[in-house]
Coordinates of C-alpha atoms in Angstrom, one line a residue:
M288 CA 33.3 6.3 44.2
N289 CA 31.7 9.0 47.0
Q290 CA 28.9 7.2 49.1
D291 CA 26.5 9.9 49.5
V292 CA 26.4 10.7 45.4
F293 CA 26.2 6.6 45.5
E294 CA 23.6 6.2 47.4
V295 CA 21.3 9.2 45.3
Q296 CA 22.0 7.4 42.1
V297 CA 20.7 3.8 43.0
T298 CA 17.2 5.5 45.3
K299 CA 16.8 6.8 41.8
L300 CA 17.2 3.5 40.1
L301 CA 15.1 1.9 42.5
Q302 CA 12.6 4.7 42.0
L303 CA 12.4 4.1 38.0
H304 CA 13.0 0.5 38.2
A305 CA 11.6 -1.5 41.0
P306 CA 11.0 -4.1 41.6
V307 CA 14.8 -4.9 40.9
K308 CA 17.4 -7.2 41.4
A309 CA 21.3 -6.2 42.7
R310 CA 22.8 -7.5 39.6
Q311 CA 20.5 -5.6 37.6
L312 CA 21.2 -2.4 39.1
A313 CA 24.9 -3.1 38.3
T314 CA 24.1 -3.9 34.9
I315 CA 22.2 -0.2 34.5
L316 CA 24.9 1.5 35.9
K317 CA 27.5 0.1 33.7
D318 CA 25.7 0.2 30.5
E319 CA 24.1 3.6 31.2
F320 CA 26.3 5.4 32.9
G321 CA 29.1 4.0 32.4
Q322 CA 30.1 2.9 35.9
H323 CA 31.7 0.0 37.3
V324 CA 30.0 -1.0 41.0
D325 CA 30.7 -4.3 41.8
R326 CA 27.1 -6.6 42.3
S327 CA 28.4 -6.5 46.6
D328 CA 28.8 -3.2 46.8
I329 CA 24.9 -2.4 46.0
N330 CA 23.9 -5.2 48.1
S331 CA 25.6 -3.5 51.1
L332 CA 23.9 -0.6 50.6
L333 CA 20.3 -2.1 50.4
Y334 CA 20.2 -3.9 53.2
R335 CA 21.6 -0.9 54.8
L336 CA 18.8 0.9 53.6
R337 CA 16.3 -2.0 54.4
T338 CA 17.5 -1.5 58.1
E339 CA 17.2 2.4 58.0
G340 CA 13.0 1.1 56.6
K341 CA 13.9 2.6 53.2
A342 CA 14.1 0.0 51.1
E343 CA 12.1 -3.8 51.5
V344 CA 13.1 -7.3 49.7
D345 CA 10.9 -9.8 47.9
A346 CA 11.0 -13.8 48.2
A347 CA 13.2 -13.2 44.8
Y348 CA 15.0 -10.8 46.2
R349 CA 14.2 -8.2 43.8
W350 CA 14.4 -4.3 45.4
S351 CA 11.4 -1.4 45.8
L352 CA 11.6 1.3 48.2
L353 CA 9.5 1.9 51.0
G354 CA 6.7 4.0 50.4
A355 CA 7.3 4.8 46.7
S356 CA 4.5 5.1 43.9
P357 CA 4.8 3.3 40.9
Q358 CA 6.5 5.5 38.1
K359 CA 3.7 5.9 35.1
G360 CA 4.3 3.4 32.5
G361 CA 6.9 2.0 34.2
S362 CA 7.7 -2.3 34.4
A363 CA 9.6 -4.1 36.2
K364 CA 13.3 -4.3 34.8
T365 CA 15.2 -7.4 34.3
N366 CA 18.9 -7.1 32.6
V367 CA 17.1 -7.3 29.6
E368 CA 15.2 -4.6 28.4
P369 CA 11.5 -5.5 27.8
M370 CA 11.3 -6.6 24.2
P371 CA 8.1 -5.9 21.7
T372 CA 5.9 -8.8 21.1
T373 CA 6.5 -9.0 17.2
P374 CA 10.5 -9.3 16.0
A375 CA 12.4 -5.8 15.5
Q376 CA 12.0 -5.6 11.4
P377 CA 16.1 -6.5 10.9
T378 CA 18.6 -3.7 9.2
I379 CA 19.6 -7.2 7.1
T380 CA 17.4 -9.4 4.7
F381 CA 18.3 -13.4 6.0
T382 CA 17.5 -16.3 3.8
D383 CA 14.7 -19.1 4.2
E384 CA 17.4 -21.2 5.9
Q385 CA 19.0 -18.6 8.4
Q386 CA 15.1 -17.5 8.8
A387 CA 14.2 -21.3 9.9
V388 CA 16.8 -21.0 12.2
I389 CA 15.9 -18.2 14.3
D390 CA 12.4 -19.3 14.2
L391 CA 12.7 -22.9 15.8
D392 CA 11.5 -24.0 19.5
P393 CA 12.3 -21.2 22.0
S394 CA 11.9 -23.2 24.7
Q395 CA 14.0 -26.3 23.4
H396 CA 18.3 -26.2 23.3
L397 CA 19.9 -25.5 19.8
L398 CA 23.3 -26.4 17.9
V399 CA 23.6 -23.8 14.9
R400 CA 26.6 -25.9 12.4
G401 CA 27.8 -23.8 9.7
Q402 CA 31.0 -23.3 7.6
A403 CA 32.8 -19.4 8.0
G404 CA 30.9 -17.0 6.4
S405 CA 27.4 -18.7 6.6
G406 CA 26.1 -16.1 9.0
K407 CA 26.0 -17.7 12.3
T408 CA 26.9 -15.2 14.2
T409 CA 24.4 -12.7 12.7
V410 CA 21.7 -15.5 13.1
L411 CA 22.8 -15.8 16.5
A412 CA 21.6 -12.4 17.7
A413 CA 18.8 -12.2 15.5
R414 CA 17.9 -15.4 17.4
A415 CA 18.6 -13.9 20.7
G416 CA 15.4 -11.2 19.8
R417 CA 13.3 -14.0 18.3
L418 CA 13.7 -15.5 21.8
L419 CA 13.0 -12.6 23.9
S420 CA 9.7 -11.6 21.6
A421 CA 8.4 -14.8 21.8
M422 CA 8.6 -14.9 25.4
N423 CA 7.9 -11.1 25.8
K424 CA 10.3 -11.2 28.8
G425 CA 13.0 -13.0 30.2
S426 CA 16.7 -12.6 30.4
L427 CA 19.3 -13.7 27.9
L428 CA 23.3 -14.2 28.5
F429 CA 25.4 -14.5 24.9
L430 CA 28.8 -15.9 26.1
T431 CA 31.6 -15.6 24.3
Y432 CA 35.5 -16.4 24.6
N433 CA 37.2 -13.4 23.9
S434 CA 36.0 -9.2 24.1
A435 CA 37.1 -8.8 20.5
L436 CA 34.2 -11.0 19.8
C437 CA 31.4 -9.9 22.5
A438 CA 32.4 -6.4 20.6
Y439 CA 31.7 -7.6 17.2
V440 CA 28.2 -9.6 18.7
K441 CA 27.1 -6.1 19.6
K442 CA 27.5 -5.0 16.4
A443 CA 25.2 -7.8 15.0
F444 CA 23.0 -7.3 17.4
S445 CA 22.1 -4.0 15.9
Q446 CA 22.3 -5.1 12.4
A447 CA 19.5 -7.9 13.2
G448 CA 18.0 -5.6 13.9
M449 CA 17.5 -6.0 18.1
K450 CA 15.8 -3.4 20.0
G451 CA 17.0 -4.0 23.7
S452 CA 20.0 -5.1 25.6
V453 CA 21.5 -8.4 26.1
D454 CA 24.0 -9.3 28.2
V455 CA 26.8 -10.0 25.8
R456 CA 30.4 -11.4 28.1
T457 CA 33.9 -13.2 27.7
F458 CA 33.6 -16.6 29.9
H459 CA 36.1 -15.7 31.5
D460 CA 34.5 -12.6 32.7
W461 CA 30.8 -13.7 33.6
S462 CA 32.5 -16.1 35.5
R463 CA 34.6 -14.2 37.3
S464 CA 32.1 -11.8 38.2
T465 CA 29.9 -14.7 39.4
A466 CA 32.2 -16.3 41.8
K467 CA 32.9 -12.9 43.0
D468 CA 29.4 -12.2 43.7
M469 CA 28.7 -15.7 45.0
G470 CA 31.3 -15.0 47.7
L471 CA 34.9 -15.9 46.1
E472 CA 37.2 -13.3 45.5
F473 CA 40.8 -13.9 43.9
V474 CA 43.8 -11.2 42.8
G475 CA 43.6 -12.0 39.4
W476 CA 44.2 -14.8 36.8
V477 CA 47.5 -16.7 36.4
D478 CA 48.7 -16.2 32.5
S479 CA 50.8 -19.3 31.1
K480 CA 54.2 -18.1 31.7
A481 CA 53.8 -17.2 35.1
R482 CA 52.0 -20.9 35.2
G483 CA 55.7 -22.3 33.8
E484 CA 57.5 -20.1 36.4
Q485 CA 55.6 -21.3 39.5
L486 CA 56.1 -25.3 37.8
K487 CA 59.6 -24.9 37.5
R488 CA 60.2 -24.6 41.6
L489 CA 57.3 -27.0 41.9
I490 CA 58.6 -29.7 40.4
K491 CA 61.9 -29.4 42.2
E492 CA 60.3 -28.9 45.4
A493 CA 58.1 -32.2 44.4
E494 CA 61.4 -34.1 43.5
E495 CA 62.9 -33.0 46.7
E496 CA 60.2 -34.3 48.4
I497 CA 59.2 -37.7 46.5
G498 CA 62.5 -38.8 45.0
S499 CA 63.5 -38.3 41.1
H500 CA 61.2 -39.1 38.1
R501 CA 62.0 -38.3 34.5
F502 CA 59.3 -35.9 34.4
F503 CA 61.4 -34.1 36.6
E504 CA 64.3 -33.9 34.2
L505 CA 64.0 -30.6 33.2
K506 CA 67.4 -30.1 32.2
E507 CA 67.7 -32.9 30.2
A508 CA 64.5 -32.3 28.2
P509 CA 63.9 -28.4 27.8
Q510 CA 60.4 -29.5 26.0
L511 CA 58.9 -30.9 29.3
L512 CA 58.1 -27.6 30.7
G513 CA 56.1 -26.5 28.2
W514 CA 54.7 -30.2 28.4
W515 CA 53.6 -29.5 32.0
A516 CA 52.0 -26.3 31.3
E517 CA 49.7 -27.9 28.8
E518 CA 48.9 -31.2 31.4
I519 CA 47.9 -28.7 33.5
A520 CA 45.5 -26.7 31.5
W521 CA 44.3 -29.8 30.4
L522 CA 42.9 -31.3 33.3
F523 CA 41.6 -28.1 33.7
G524 CA 39.9 -28.3 31.1
Q525 CA 38.4 -31.6 31.2
H526 CA 37.1 -30.5 35.2
V527 CA 39.4 -33.6 36.8
T528 CA 39.3 -33.0 40.1
R529 CA 40.3 -36.3 41.5
L530 CA 43.2 -38.7 41.1
D531 CA 40.8 -41.6 40.4
D532 CA 39.6 -39.8 37.9
Y533 CA 43.2 -38.8 36.4
L534 CA 44.2 -42.5 36.3
A535 CA 41.0 -43.4 34.6
V536 CA 40.3 -40.9 32.2
E537 CA 41.6 -41.4 28.7
R538 CA 44.0 -38.2 28.0
T539 CA 42.2 -37.4 24.6
G540 CA 44.3 -34.9 22.3
R541 CA 47.3 -34.5 24.6
G542 CA 49.4 -36.2 21.6
T543 CA 51.6 -39.3 22.2
A544 CA 55.3 -37.4 21.7
V545 CA 55.8 -37.9 26.2
R546 CA 54.4 -41.5 27.0
V547 CA 52.3 -41.3 30.3
T548 CA 52.0 -45.0 32.3
Q549 CA 49.6 -44.8 35.3
E550 CA 52.7 -44.7 37.4
D551 CA 53.2 -41.6 35.8
R552 CA 49.9 -40.0 36.8
R553 CA 50.9 -40.1 40.4
F554 CA 53.7 -37.8 39.8
I555 CA 51.7 -35.5 37.5
W556 CA 48.9 -35.2 40.2
F557 CA 51.8 -34.4 43.3
V558 CA 52.8 -31.3 41.1
F559 CA 49.6 -30.5 39.9
E560 CA 48.1 -30.8 43.9
L561 CA 50.9 -28.4 45.3
Y562 CA 49.7 -26.0 41.9
L563 CA 46.5 -25.9 43.5
E564 CA 47.9 -25.2 47.2
W565 CA 49.7 -22.1 45.7
L566 CA 47.4 -20.9 43.7
E567 CA 44.9 -21.1 47.1
E568 CA 47.5 -19.2 49.2
T569 CA 47.9 -16.7 46.7
R570 CA 43.9 -16.3 46.4
Q571 CA 44.8 -16.5 42.5
E572 CA 43.1 -18.6 39.9
D573 CA 44.4 -20.0 36.4
Y574 CA 43.5 -18.2 33.5
D575 CA 43.1 -21.9 32.0
N576 CA 40.4 -22.8 34.2
P577 CA 37.5 -20.0 34.8
A578 CA 34.9 -22.9 34.8
G579 CA 36.7 -24.4 37.8
V580 CA 36.2 -21.4 39.9
L581 CA 32.5 -21.3 39.9
L582 CA 32.7 -25.6 39.7
R583 CA 34.2 -25.2 43.5
V584 CA 31.7 -22.5 44.8
L585 CA 28.7 -24.8 43.1
M586 CA 30.2 -28.1 44.8
E587 CA 30.7 -26.2 48.1
R588 CA 26.9 -24.8 47.8
G589 CA 25.1 -28.2 46.9
G590 CA 26.0 -28.4 42.9
D591 CA 23.5 -25.8 41.7
L592 CA 23.8 -22.7 40.2
P593 CA 21.3 -20.3 42.5
D594 CA 18.5 -18.6 40.4
D595 CA 19.4 -15.2 41.0
Y596 CA 22.3 -16.5 38.5
R597 CA 21.1 -17.9 36.0
Y598 CA 19.3 -16.7 32.5
D599 CA 16.3 -17.5 31.0
H600 CA 18.0 -18.2 27.7
V601 CA 22.0 -18.7 27.0
V602 CA 23.5 -17.9 23.8
I603 CA 27.1 -18.9 22.8
D604 CA 28.7 -18.5 19.4
E605 CA 32.0 -20.2 18.3
V606 CA 31.3 -22.7 21.1
Q607 CA 34.2 -25.7 19.3
D608 CA 36.5 -23.5 21.1
F609 CA 34.8 -24.0 24.7
D610 CA 36.2 -26.4 26.9
K611 CA 34.1 -29.6 28.8
S612 CA 34.4 -27.9 32.0
W613 CA 33.0 -24.5 30.4
L614 CA 30.1 -25.9 28.9
L615 CA 29.6 -28.0 32.6
V616 CA 29.1 -24.7 33.8
V617 CA 26.8 -23.3 30.8
A618 CA 24.7 -26.0 31.0
K619 CA 23.5 -24.9 34.8
I620 CA 22.7 -21.8 33.6
P621 CA 19.6 -21.5 31.4
R622 CA 16.4 -21.4 32.4
V623 CA 14.4 -21.9 29.5
S624 CA 16.4 -22.6 26.4
L625 CA 20.7 -22.5 25.3
S626 CA 21.4 -22.2 21.7
M627 CA 25.3 -22.4 19.9
A628 CA 26.8 -22.5 16.8
G629 CA 30.3 -23.5 16.1
D630 CA 32.1 -24.8 13.0
M631 CA 35.0 -27.5 13.8
A632 CA 36.9 -26.5 11.2
Q633 CA 37.4 -22.8 12.5
K634 CA 38.3 -24.7 15.8
I635 CA 41.4 -23.5 17.2
Y636 CA 42.4 -24.6 20.7
R637 CA 43.3 -28.1 22.2
R638 CA 40.3 -27.9 23.5
S639 CA 38.0 -31.0 23.3
F640 CA 34.6 -32.2 24.6
T641 CA 31.7 -34.4 23.6
W642 CA 28.2 -33.1 24.5
S643 CA 26.8 -36.3 26.4
S644 CA 30.1 -35.9 28.4
V645 CA 28.7 -31.7 29.4
G646 CA 24.7 -32.5 29.8
I647 CA 23.6 -31.0 26.7
Q648 CA 20.9 -32.8 24.1
V649 CA 21.7 -31.3 21.1
Q650 CA 20.6 -34.4 18.4
G651 CA 18.1 -34.9 15.9
G652 CA 16.1 -31.5 15.2
R653 CA 18.1 -29.3 18.0
S654 CA 21.5 -29.6 15.6
R655 CA 21.2 -27.4 12.3
R656 CA 23.4 -26.7 9.5
L657 CA 23.4 -23.4 7.9
S658 CA 24.9 -25.1 4.4
A659 CA 25.8 -21.4 2.3
S660 CA 28.5 -19.5 2.8
H661 CA 28.1 -15.2 2.5
R662 CA 31.1 -13.6 3.2
T663 CA 33.8 -14.7 1.4
T664 CA 34.7 -15.5 -2.8
Q665 CA 35.0 -18.9 -4.6
Q666 CA 38.6 -17.7 -5.2
I667 CA 39.0 -17.6 -1.7
M668 CA 37.9 -20.3 -0.9
D669 CA 39.4 -22.6 -3.6
V670 CA 42.4 -22.1 -2.0
A671 CA 41.8 -22.3 1.9
E672 CA 40.0 -25.4 1.6
H673 CA 43.4 -26.9 1.0
L674 CA 44.4 -25.9 4.2
L675 CA 41.3 -28.8 5.7
A676 CA 42.9 -31.5 3.7
N677 CA 43.5 -34.5 5.7
N678 CA 42.8 -32.0 8.7
D679 CA 41.6 -34.0 12.1
V680 CA 38.7 -31.9 12.5
T681 CA 37.1 -33.7 9.5
E682 CA 36.6 -37.0 11.8
S683 CA 34.3 -35.2 14.1
S684 CA 30.9 -35.9 13.8
D685 CA 29.9 -32.0 14.4
Y686 CA 32.2 -31.4 11.1
T687 CA 30.5 -29.1 8.4
T688 CA 32.3 -29.7 4.8
P689 CA 32.4 -26.2 3.4
V690 CA 30.3 -25.3 0.9
R691 CA 31.5 -23.6 -2.5
P692 CA 30.5 -19.6 -2.5
T693 CA 28.7 -18.4 -5.2
K694 CA 30.3 -14.9 -5.3
E695 CA 33.0 -14.2 -7.5
G696 CA 36.2 -12.0 -6.7
D697 CA 39.4 -11.6 -7.4
K698 CA 42.2 -14.7 -7.0
V699 CA 44.4 -15.0 -4.1
K700 CA 47.4 -12.4 -4.4
L701 CA 51.1 -14.3 -3.2
L702 CA 53.6 -12.0 -2.5
L703 CA 57.1 -13.4 -2.5
A704 CA 60.4 -12.1 -1.4
P705 CA 64.1 -14.1 -1.5
D706 CA 64.3 -13.3 2.3
A707 CA 62.2 -12.7 5.2
K708 CA 63.0 -8.9 5.8
Q709 CA 62.4 -8.3 2.0
A710 CA 58.8 -10.1 2.5
Y711 CA 57.8 -8.0 5.2
E712 CA 58.9 -4.6 3.3
K713 CA 57.2 -5.5 0.2
G714 CA 54.1 -6.3 2.3
Y715 CA 54.4 -3.5 3.7
D716 CA 54.5 -1.6 0.8
F717 CA 51.7 -3.5 -0.8
V718 CA 50.0 -2.2 2.4
A719 CA 50.5 1.6 1.6
S720 CA 49.6 1.4 -1.8
E721 CA 46.5 -0.5 -2.0
F722 CA 45.1 1.1 0.9
K723 CA 46.5 4.1 2.6
R724 CA 43.4 6.2 1.2
L725 CA 41.0 3.5 2.1
R726 CA 38.9 4.8 4.9
T727 CA 35.3 3.3 5.8
T728 CA 36.6 -0.5 3.9
S729 CA 38.3 -2.3 6.9
V730 CA 41.6 -3.8 5.9
A731 CA 43.3 -6.8 8.4
V732 CA 46.7 -6.2 8.1
V733 CA 47.8 -9.9 10.6
L734 CA 51.1 -11.6 11.8
P735 CA 51.9 -15.2 13.5
F736 CA 53.2 -13.4 17.0
S737 CA 51.9 -10.3 18.9
R738 CA 55.3 -9.1 19.6
Q739 CA 55.6 -8.5 16.1
L740 CA 52.2 -5.5 15.8
Y741 CA 54.4 -2.5 17.3
P742 CA 57.1 -3.1 14.7
A743 CA 54.6 -3.3 12.1
Q744 CA 52.6 -0.6 12.9
K745 CA 55.5 1.7 13.4
E746 CA 56.7 0.7 9.4
L747 CA 53.3 0.5 7.9
E748 CA 53.0 4.7 10.0
K749 CA 56.5 5.2 7.7
R750 CA 54.6 4.9 4.4
G751 CA 51.8 7.2 5.4
V752 CA 49.1 4.4 6.4
K753 CA 46.5 5.2 9.1
V754 CA 46.7 2.2 11.0
K755 CA 45.9 0.7 14.6
K756 CA 47.4 -1.7 16.6
V757 CA 44.3 -3.5 17.8
K758 CA 43.1 -6.7 19.9
G759 CA 40.6 -7.7 21.7
A760 CA 37.5 -5.1 22.2
G761 CA 39.0 -2.3 19.9
L762 CA 39.1 -5.3 17.2
G763 CA 35.9 -6.8 17.5
S764 CA 34.4 -2.7 16.9
F765 CA 36.3 -1.5 14.6
T766 CA 34.9 -0.2 11.5
G767 CA 36.9 0.7 8.6
G768 CA 40.8 1.6 8.3
V769 CA 43.4 -0.7 8.7
A770 CA 44.7 -2.9 11.6
V771 CA 47.4 -4.3 12.5
T772 CA 46.9 -8.0 14.9
T773 CA 47.5 -11.1 15.4
Y774 CA 45.9 -14.4 13.0
H775 CA 44.3 -15.4 16.4
Q776 CA 42.3 -12.2 16.6
L777 CA 40.9 -12.7 13.6
K778 CA 38.4 -15.4 14.8
G779 CA 34.8 -15.1 14.4
L780 CA 35.2 -11.2 12.9
E781 CA 35.2 -10.4 9.2
F782 CA 36.8 -7.9 6.9
D783 CA 37.1 -6.7 3.4
H784 CA 40.5 -7.3 2.6
V785 CA 43.0 -9.2 4.7
V786 CA 46.6 -9.1 4.7
V787 CA 48.8 -12.3 5.8
M788 CA 51.9 -11.4 6.9
G789 CA 55.4 -13.9 8.2
L790 CA 54.6 -16.9 5.8
H791 CA 58.2 -17.8 5.3
D792 CA 58.2 -21.6 6.3
A793 CA 60.8 -21.2 8.9
Q794 CA 58.6 -19.0 10.7
Y795 CA 55.1 -20.2 10.1
P796 CA 54.7 -23.2 11.5
G797 CA 58.6 -23.6 11.8
R798 CA 59.2 -21.8 14.7
I799 CA 56.3 -23.2 16.4
L800 CA 56.5 -26.8 15.0
D801 CA 60.2 -26.7 16.1
S802 CA 59.2 -26.3 19.6
V803 CA 56.7 -29.7 19.3
A804 CA 58.0 -33.0 20.0
R805 CA 58.0 -34.9 16.8
E806 CA 55.9 -37.4 17.6
D807 CA 52.9 -34.8 17.9
E808 CA 53.8 -32.6 14.7
E809 CA 51.0 -33.7 13.1
L810 CA 48.4 -33.2 15.2
E811 CA 50.1 -29.3 16.1
A812 CA 50.1 -29.1 12.0
S813 CA 46.4 -29.6 11.6
L814 CA 45.9 -27.0 14.4
L815 CA 47.9 -24.8 12.6
R816 CA 46.3 -25.0 9.4
R817 CA 43.5 -24.1 10.9
V818 CA 44.4 -21.1 12.2
L819 CA 45.3 -19.8 8.6
Y820 CA 42.0 -21.1 7.1
V821 CA 40.3 -18.6 9.7
A822 CA 42.3 -15.6 9.1
M823 CA 41.7 -16.6 5.1
T824 CA 38.1 -16.5 5.6
R825 CA 37.4 -13.6 7.4
A826 CA 38.1 -11.9 4.1
K827 CA 34.5 -10.7 2.4
Q828 CA 36.8 -9.3 -0.9
S829 CA 40.5 -10.3 -1.0
V830 CA 43.1 -12.5 0.5
T831 CA 47.1 -11.2 0.3
L832 CA 49.4 -14.0 1.5
V833 CA 53.2 -12.8 2.0
G834 CA 56.2 -14.4 2.8
S835 CA 60.0 -15.6 0.9
L836 CA 61.2 -18.5 0.0
P837 CA 60.5 -21.7 1.0
F838 CA 57.0 -20.1 1.8
C839 CA 54.2 -22.0 4.5
R840 CA 54.2 -25.5 3.7
F841 CA 51.0 -26.0 4.2
F842 CA 50.3 -23.9 0.8
E843 CA 52.4 -26.6 -1.6
D844 CA 49.6 -28.5 -2.3
V845 CA 47.7 -25.5 -3.8
P846 CA 47.8 -25.2 -7.7
E847 CA 49.6 -22.2 -8.8
E848 CA 47.3 -21.2 -11.1
L849 CA 45.0 -20.3 -8.1
F850 CA 47.2 -17.6 -7.1
D851 CA 47.8 -14.2 -8.7
S852 CA 51.1 -14.0 -8.1
I853 CA 53.0 -10.6 -7.6
H854 CA 56.0 -11.7 -7.9
G855 CA 55.8 -14.5 -9.5
D856 CA 59.0 -15.3 -11.3
I857 CA 60.7 -16.0 -7.9
F858 CA 58.2 -18.2 -7.3
R859 CA 59.3 -22.1 -8.0
R860 CA 57.6 -25.4 -6.3
P861 CA 60.7 -27.8 -4.9

């Protein structure tokens, strides 16, 4: 950006919004002018202007132009627009139960539990407006775990009648930008694939330095490299930073296939430290350690998050998929309140925490349940609930047993073919015949793996379907038509119709379970069942399951009368 133009823009914003913080100026430039400017660049300009006698900063690090007269009718601008003293009129009607949650004491922490379709996200959006309205001022950060949900949340704000803006971010994005503002810059995230490649080299290096170990024998145990990557991710998620802590911690959620003794942990830790050294030397961070980035900076600076980076209120959706280390950071952000919503039945990642372990108190009146389901139909839930039978998450104290919806609809359609190739073809034919001419209705065609999306898009386009291959923010802001995406991407969203492809057992769950040690198959199968449960309960009107024989084993116990079999003549129970 031209520096002269940049200075003029910032100077004009100071005239309009002073006193204002550098971070808030960056937000205004991004939200109102579509320009991404780092806070550090704005700070550099502001301090130069102060040196030149053109600007001044107060004790709260809010900037103003020297000699500038206040704008008529202006007010101090935070990263949240000033809210009206009375709540905005919502464009949707809330139930008494939902409204009670929205209106709860804005100065306390809150956990909202509720099943798929109970309106948790929309209630959180309305509560965000209520929090700011009740205080008549303040800043609010709304955190999600992916960009698709970010886009969806912004839509929910509009539906809930929110006036003004809040800072809606993924945890990864907020963590990185905050760490950078505090002086820690890094090149980028290391994903699971790059981590695996680096671990191969580091394990060999460890073997040469400290001798052989059974965990170093990758050639004899091909599954072990995947185990190593998951163990590293688990260490990051639990924020284990010292060997003594690793020796003492219970490895909850790590399965039993690989028995790990105290002596084994010392070898594992040696490789872990080699990996940390490599990250430091290459100025990269592991994607599974977004919280550790900040926690490390805070440790170096005394442990507290500077007030300039805190918010009055923090709201989190899908909190069940946040990890312990993430919540250790989140607990440091709010000055006034923390509101969270989650559903253990929709937990689709191997992340674990307890509220006490992260210092968040949500007992008693601070935990509320939304007991109804407003999105999906009885017929869809009749099938979906079988996916939760004997699932490991049902043992959690935070688990909410699904309530039967009151809305009626069509039975879940079952489209079967003799083999996988024909199943995909028949599935695409079905989508074309049923949804080709729809524009405002939303249809999600979902597949197990990302590599399948482009071929699916091309097959549907050959049949005359106008289709979008979307993930992330594009999916979260999707309003109508046919979208092709993966099972996992549907988390937290909703569509009129959902078509679940790829349900021949050899592919889902077979291909995934084949890479898991036998001892851990049950734990992995529980997670994969929940992924399907989430996909099915995104639908407001209909669900169609598409596959070949043998069909996905997760539906074996579902009574046949609950399905509308499009090709029922070839569907036979073993």
